[in-house]
Amino acid sequence: MSRLGRVLLGSLIPIVVLVIYAFATRSGLDPYYPSMASISSRFSELWLFERVGSDVWPSMRNLAFGYLVAIAVGVPVGLLLGMVVWLHDLLAPLIDFARSVPAIIFIPPLILVLGIGDVSKVLIIALGAGFPLLITTIDGVRKTDRALLDVARAIRLSRRRTIWNIVLPGAAPSIMGGAQTGLQVGFFLLIASEMVGASSGIGYLMMRAQASFDSPTLWAGIVLLSLMGFVLNLLFLAVRNRIIHWHLAMRAVSGSR
Amino acid sequence: MNDLRQPRLVMEAGSKTYYSRNASKEVLAGIDLTVHASEFLSIVGPSGAGKTTLLRCLSGLMPLSSGRIILDGEVLTEPSPVVSVVFQEYSRSLMPWMTVADNVALPLRGRKVPRASVKARVGEVLESVGLSGTERQHPWQLSGGMQQRVAIARALVTQPEVLFMDEPFASVDAQTRLDLEDLTRRLQQERQMSVVLITHDIDEAIYLSDRVVVLSKEPATVREIIENDLGAVRDQISTRELPAFMERRSHVLGLIREIQHAKAVPAELSTSSS
Amino acid sequence: MSRAMRKSILGVAGVVLSLVLWQYLTVGGPLAQTPGLPTASGTFERAVKQAGDPELWSALATTLVVTLAALLIASLLGIGVGLLMGYSKIFSTALDPLVQFLRPVPPVALLPVALLVMGPTSNLAILMAVVTAMWPALVQTLVGVRGVDNVTLDAARAMVLPPLLIQTRIVLLSALPHIATGIRIAASYALLMAIATGILTGAPGLGRSILFAQQAGDSALVFALAVYAGILGLAISQAFSRIEGRLTRDYGPTAEAAAS
Ligand SMILES: Nc1ncnc2c1ncn2[C@@H]1O[C@H](COP(=O)(O)OP(=O)(O)O)[C@@H](O)[C@H]1O
Ligand SMILES: [Mg+2]
């Protein structure tokens, strides 16, 4: 199939869906499914100007902080637990429990204790994103190739350099898996925490619009969140591909053989 | 001529027993072994004899259960800066996230070698193994033989006085193997290193070495040490045609067959141990 | 002492220590009297007391039913579309861009609209759980079908097996461990959304109980219910890990391939 053919085929379904939606809602009278024109005008009204400073930007900042805290705590702690066997054994049941808990469960207790400010949102995101990172870091570190550790000892590499040059890079592909899951969980928890009794944020605006049957705002919110999820993932992939490009390239080489 | 040799590394009554949950396995039993300065020593023995175990103990990577190892008059308890090791599985012993140059430079990190001279030494050692120009590639982009050359370059970059190699050519193709054998012998001669080569290939051992140690099996003991003076310069065709080469080859083959046989028929065990 | 015994003793010690630490911090320590933070013993008492309340059990049952129903639908959808895309070049070309775009979209974005249309019902919870859980099922199926070992396939072709047999027996069976991985992840996502929908909209189940407890400011109850949710999560993930482990053992190695 030619490149053009693939592009056409690939865009077929989205275009058909959009055309059907546009046609079915052209009257603009349905309370749930507003016309495309009203969605797009609401989108530009809300997200391009009015609400960016008050609702979109603070949300993004909370997500960034929470995610950074998750990385800054999850990876070093995972490294420690991956290398110190007794510490891992001591905490394994607790970690197993915490990883199986549906992450949304972090929200109500934290809100009760800390209120619904930025601090508790950042903490909720950090917790939700931190566990996948913690677990994949432990996993990656424990799977460090013994042969490479032998090499490290034979060439008398210091402990610090062994961690920095051998253990961490070797665990990086695994950690990146956790980082991707963590980002998705963090984004979900950001929106969810805004939906629970917050007074600002995209999630809050959408829940308020829902209560007042303001469906164009709801659909404009869906469009915004979709774009944000898509762009966040692209950003993540760009960073990931830089960090573990060797792994991806190696996999491509060995896959084709 | 033996009197001129200087002992560098000595194993005295080295024994090693592995313990697992409910079993123990004696792998090395009372091994006495001397590695002289600037000699090429091969250790041959059947698969599973304990060759890798012996090398890990000799290089200080693993403690002996009893006995001791002495390097230049001092007891060795951990890997020494004047010793290098080329490991059995070359593809697993290189860091896939590092370029060839970074892999080779790794042993110099933390040795307080200035940056500029690290670069110069890496370039020099890569050239000596015939890998100039691969600095910026990654190991997995290279063929098996070239990866093994990278591993050898990494071992040489610290200018070791003793080099251990654990079946370094076991998984490369036949032609590459001959090239790498000659490369190793040439480097040993040029740098006047002691090389301890572990192999299960008898021809390779005799072709390359000044002495060949034959290990028996279960547990490993030194069965025989063969003086192998085939001259300083070896040649893949003419050396292998020397009567002395073929004689020793038959002799070692016979020894190995005996060892294998002794293992299969326990009744003969008593005759095979010394 | 054997390794396994050491491990379990240390594990129990870890749990006990953390409970003692919690109790200390909230009773005499720096976190005493923190509003909204119950003590360990208070939470434990509340959890025990709650066990006698039929409402808890009906909420747990509702959440479990919603989760399993959603998992069933999501698995059928995800595996079905995954197989179509894995087998047919046309389907994969047609759907790939859509999947690439939709996968990173947080399904919770749909929640307000779905709530507006459906109200806070079990069906809403099922819908949200399905749109979340179908992704891992789809992606892992695709990874499994596309990742079939070429040597195995060549061997099958060399034996001149009929194509249909190759497709069903060899491709499907060797994709099975991946599919099992997908279902395990899908199950935890389904539970997450089943409870999240309750907390966010008041749809029936454990989530709603937590929401009500939070609104009443009954922090011991919130913590006690969170413990029950954790136990449910642990039970579900253990059950599906076990299934996955069996399939992996029987049908060859799997790597939770980070499909990208
Ligand atoms: N870490 C270990 N624990 C227990 N047994 C081992 C270990 N390493 C090797 N062995 C056993 O010791 C014997 C010798 O192994 P090895 O030294 O690798 O032999 P070779 O290198 O000659 O093939 C083998 O029977 C092997 O199973
Ligand atoms: Mg070996």
Short mmCIF file of C-alpha atoms in Angstrom, two decimals, chain A residues 8-257:
data_model
loop_
_atom_site.label_atom_id
_atom_site.label_comp_id
_atom_site.label_asym_id
_atom_site.label_seq_id
_atom_site.Cartn_x
_atom_site.Cartn_y
_atom_site.Cartn_z
CA LEU A 8 -6.19 8.04 3.58
CA LEU A 9 -7.20 4.73 5.13
CA GLY A 10 -5.90 5.82 8.52
CA SER A 11 -7.90 9.03 8.51
CA LEU A 12 -11.04 7.38 7.17
CA ILE A 13 -12.62 6.41 10.49
CA PRO A 14 -11.98 9.71 12.31
CA ILE A 15 -13.33 11.66 9.34
CA VAL A 16 -16.44 9.49 9.04
CA VAL A 17 -17.11 9.81 12.77
CA LEU A 18 -16.68 13.58 12.66
CA VAL A 19 -18.90 13.95 9.59
CA ILE A 20 -21.66 11.85 11.11
CA TYR A 21 -21.42 13.82 14.35
CA ALA A 22 -21.50 17.13 12.46
CA PHE A 23 -24.48 16.02 10.40
CA ALA A 24 -26.45 14.61 13.32
CA THR A 25 -25.94 17.71 15.46
CA ARG A 26 -26.32 20.34 12.78
CA SER A 27 -29.52 21.70 14.31
CA GLY A 28 -27.66 22.36 17.56
CA LEU A 29 -30.76 21.58 19.59
CA ASP A 30 -29.78 18.34 21.29
CA PRO A 31 -29.07 19.02 24.99
CA TYR A 32 -26.24 16.46 25.21
CA TYR A 33 -24.61 16.65 21.82
CA PRO A 34 -23.99 20.26 20.80
CA SER A 35 -23.01 21.25 17.28
CA MET A 36 -19.37 21.28 16.30
CA ALA A 37 -19.48 25.02 15.81
CA SER A 38 -20.61 25.64 19.37
CA ILE A 39 -17.99 23.22 20.73
CA SER A 40 -15.21 24.92 18.84
CA SER A 41 -16.32 28.41 19.75
CA ARG A 42 -16.57 27.39 23.40
CA PHE A 43 -13.15 25.76 23.11
CA SER A 44 -11.46 28.91 21.87
CA GLU A 45 -13.40 31.06 24.32
CA LEU A 46 -12.45 29.00 27.36
CA TRP A 47 -9.14 27.37 26.74
CA LEU A 48 -7.44 29.80 24.45
CA PHE A 49 -7.99 32.87 26.61
CA GLU A 50 -10.19 33.08 29.61
CA ARG A 51 -9.36 30.01 31.66
CA VAL A 52 -5.75 29.41 30.80
CA GLY A 53 -4.28 31.45 33.65
CA SER A 54 -6.87 30.50 36.24
CA ASP A 55 -7.49 26.83 35.51
CA VAL A 56 -5.25 25.26 32.87
CA TRP A 57 -1.87 26.57 33.94
CA PRO A 58 -2.26 25.76 37.68
CA SER A 59 -3.38 22.24 36.77
CA MET A 60 -0.33 21.70 34.60
CA ARG A 61 1.92 23.08 37.31
CA ASN A 62 0.46 20.69 39.88
CA LEU A 63 0.94 17.79 37.49
CA ALA A 64 4.54 18.78 36.81
CA PHE A 65 5.37 19.15 40.49
CA GLY A 66 3.66 15.93 41.48
CA TYR A 67 5.35 14.02 38.69
CA LEU A 68 8.76 15.44 39.56
CA VAL A 69 8.29 14.50 43.21
CA ALA A 70 7.31 11.00 42.09
CA ILE A 71 10.52 10.67 40.06
CA ALA A 72 12.71 12.27 42.71
CA VAL A 73 11.43 9.90 45.39
CA GLY A 74 10.43 6.79 43.43
CA VAL A 75 13.66 6.23 41.54
CA PRO A 76 16.17 6.66 44.41
CA VAL A 77 14.02 4.66 46.83
CA GLY A 78 13.55 1.99 44.17
CA LEU A 79 17.30 1.90 43.66
CA LEU A 80 17.84 1.43 47.37
CA LEU A 81 15.20 -1.29 47.68
CA GLY A 82 16.49 -3.00 44.55
CA MET A 83 19.96 -3.29 46.00
CA VAL A 84 19.39 -3.86 49.72
CA VAL A 85 17.72 -7.24 49.97
CA TRP A 86 16.66 -7.13 53.64
CA LEU A 87 15.08 -3.71 53.20
CA HIS A 88 13.15 -5.00 50.21
CA ASP A 89 11.99 -8.05 52.15
CA LEU A 90 10.90 -5.81 55.01
CA LEU A 91 8.76 -3.57 52.82
CA ALA A 92 7.63 -6.03 50.12
CA PRO A 93 4.15 -6.78 51.54
CA LEU A 94 3.45 -3.09 52.10
CA ILE A 95 4.53 -2.22 48.57
CA ASP A 96 2.51 -5.10 47.16
CA PHE A 97 -0.53 -3.80 48.99
CA ALA A 98 0.02 -0.19 47.96
CA ARG A 99 0.52 -1.10 44.30
CA SER A 100 -2.76 -3.06 44.21
CA VAL A 101 -4.76 -0.27 45.80
CA PRO A 102 -6.72 1.60 43.13
CA ALA A 103 -4.88 4.94 43.00
CA ILE A 104 -8.11 6.97 43.29
CA ILE A 105 -8.24 5.80 46.91
CA PHE A 106 -5.45 8.24 47.78
CA ILE A 107 -7.76 11.19 47.13
CA PRO A 108 -10.40 11.14 49.91
CA PRO A 109 -8.04 10.56 52.87
CA LEU A 110 -5.57 13.17 51.65
CA ILE A 111 -8.33 15.70 51.13
CA LEU A 112 -9.65 15.03 54.62
CA VAL A 113 -6.22 15.56 56.15
CA LEU A 114 -4.78 18.34 54.01
CA GLY A 115 -7.83 19.99 52.46
CA ILE A 116 -8.24 20.50 48.72
CA GLY A 117 -5.37 22.90 48.04
CA ASP A 118 -2.45 22.55 45.66
CA VAL A 119 -0.41 20.68 48.27
CA SER A 120 -2.81 17.78 48.48
CA LYS A 121 -3.22 17.66 44.68
CA VAL A 122 0.55 17.52 44.21
CA LEU A 123 0.80 14.84 46.86
CA ILE A 124 -2.01 12.78 45.32
CA ILE A 125 -0.33 12.91 41.91
CA ALA A 126 3.07 12.09 43.43
CA LEU A 127 1.65 9.05 45.21
CA GLY A 128 -0.21 7.76 42.17
CA ALA A 129 2.71 8.29 39.79
CA GLY A 130 5.30 7.26 42.37
CA PHE A 131 4.26 3.65 42.83
CA PRO A 132 4.63 2.54 39.20
CA LEU A 133 8.03 4.27 39.15
CA LEU A 134 9.06 2.67 42.43
CA ILE A 135 8.04 -0.80 41.34
CA THR A 136 9.63 -0.70 37.89
CA THR A 137 12.83 0.75 39.37
CA ILE A 138 13.06 -2.06 41.93
CA ASP A 139 12.38 -4.54 39.16
CA GLY A 140 14.95 -3.11 36.77
CA VAL A 141 17.63 -2.86 39.44
CA ARG A 142 17.08 -6.42 40.64
CA LYS A 143 17.40 -7.69 37.08
CA THR A 144 20.83 -6.09 36.63
CA ASP A 145 22.96 -8.53 34.67
CA ARG A 146 25.34 -10.33 37.05
CA ALA A 147 27.92 -10.42 34.26
CA LEU A 148 28.04 -6.62 34.19
CA LEU A 149 28.46 -6.44 37.95
CA ASP A 150 31.37 -8.87 37.60
CA VAL A 151 32.92 -6.56 35.06
CA ALA A 152 32.44 -3.63 37.43
CA ARG A 153 34.29 -5.46 40.17
CA ALA A 154 37.03 -6.68 37.88
CA ILE A 155 37.76 -3.15 36.68
CA ARG A 156 37.51 -1.89 40.28
CA LEU A 157 34.72 0.57 39.60
CA SER A 158 33.65 2.45 42.71
CA ARG A 159 30.20 1.81 44.17
CA ARG A 160 28.98 5.20 43.06
CA ARG A 161 30.16 4.69 39.51
CA THR A 162 28.77 1.17 39.41
CA ILE A 163 25.33 2.55 40.27
CA TRP A 164 25.62 5.49 37.94
CA ASN A 165 27.25 3.78 34.95
CA ILE A 166 25.85 0.25 35.18
CA VAL A 167 22.86 -0.27 37.46
CA LEU A 168 20.82 2.79 36.52
CA PRO A 169 21.32 2.66 32.74
CA GLY A 170 20.54 -1.05 32.79
CA ALA A 171 17.32 -0.42 34.69
CA ALA A 172 16.37 2.58 32.55
CA PRO A 173 14.15 0.72 30.03
CA SER A 174 12.15 -0.77 32.88
CA ILE A 175 11.97 2.58 34.70
CA MET A 176 10.69 4.25 31.52
CA GLY A 177 7.78 1.82 31.46
CA GLY A 178 6.86 2.90 34.97
CA ALA A 179 7.38 6.54 34.08
CA GLN A 180 4.86 6.26 31.25
CA THR A 181 2.25 4.54 33.40
CA GLY A 182 2.99 7.04 36.17
CA LEU A 183 2.36 9.97 33.87
CA GLN A 184 -0.98 8.57 32.79
CA VAL A 185 -2.01 7.84 36.38
CA GLY A 186 -0.85 11.30 37.43
CA PHE A 187 -2.88 12.99 34.71
CA PHE A 188 -5.93 10.96 35.66
CA LEU A 189 -5.52 11.81 39.35
CA LEU A 190 -5.08 15.50 38.52
CA ILE A 191 -8.43 15.63 36.75
CA ALA A 192 -10.12 13.39 39.31
CA SER A 193 -8.88 15.45 42.27
CA GLU A 194 -10.24 18.57 40.60
CA MET A 195 -13.58 16.86 40.17
CA VAL A 196 -13.84 16.18 43.92
CA GLY A 197 -14.84 19.44 45.51
CA ALA A 198 -12.08 21.64 44.13
CA SER A 199 -12.76 25.23 43.17
CA SER A 200 -10.59 25.53 40.11
CA GLY A 201 -9.05 23.42 37.38
CA ILE A 202 -10.27 21.74 34.22
CA GLY A 203 -11.90 18.87 36.11
CA TYR A 204 -13.74 21.31 38.34
CA LEU A 205 -14.99 23.37 35.37
CA MET A 206 -16.26 20.24 33.65
CA MET A 207 -18.10 18.97 36.72
CA ARG A 208 -19.67 22.42 37.18
CA ALA A 209 -20.71 22.48 33.54
CA GLN A 210 -22.22 19.03 33.97
CA ALA A 211 -24.32 20.25 36.90
CA SER A 212 -25.64 23.14 34.83
CA PHE A 213 -26.28 21.13 31.64
CA ASP A 214 -23.68 23.19 29.82
CA SER A 215 -22.80 20.55 27.24
CA PRO A 216 -20.63 22.68 24.90
CA THR A 217 -18.23 23.27 27.79
CA LEU A 218 -18.14 19.53 28.52
CA TRP A 219 -17.26 18.69 24.95
CA ALA A 220 -14.74 21.51 24.75
CA GLY A 221 -13.19 20.01 27.90
CA ILE A 222 -13.00 16.59 26.30
CA VAL A 223 -11.24 18.07 23.30
CA LEU A 224 -8.80 19.93 25.54
CA LEU A 225 -8.01 16.92 27.72
CA SER A 226 -7.57 14.72 24.65
CA LEU A 227 -5.11 17.15 23.14
CA MET A 228 -3.29 17.50 26.43
CA GLY A 229 -3.02 13.75 26.89
CA PHE A 230 -1.76 13.36 23.37
CA VAL A 231 0.82 16.14 23.68
CA LEU A 232 1.98 14.97 27.12
CA ASN A 233 2.56 11.51 25.70
CA LEU A 234 4.49 12.94 22.74
CA LEU A 235 6.67 14.94 25.11
CA PHE A 236 7.21 11.88 27.24
CA LEU A 237 8.16 9.75 24.25
CA ALA A 238 10.61 12.39 23.03
CA VAL A 239 12.37 12.44 26.41
CA ARG A 240 12.23 8.67 26.75
CA ASN A 241 13.67 8.09 23.30
CA ARG A 242 16.58 10.33 24.17
CA ILE A 243 17.30 8.52 27.40
CA ILE A 244 17.03 4.94 26.18
CA HIS A 245 17.68 5.39 22.47
CA TRP A 246 20.32 2.66 22.73
CA HIS A 247 17.70 0.21 23.97
CA LEU A 248 15.21 1.01 21.23
CA ALA A 249 17.88 0.87 18.54
CA MET A 250 19.25 -2.38 19.91
CA ARG A 251 15.79 -3.91 19.94
CA ALA A 252 15.25 -2.83 16.36
CA VAL A 253 18.56 -4.42 15.33
CA SER A 254 18.00 -7.72 17.09
CA GLY A 255 14.38 -7.84 15.97
CA SER A 256 15.32 -7.66 12.30
CA ARG A 257 17.87 -10.44 12.52
#
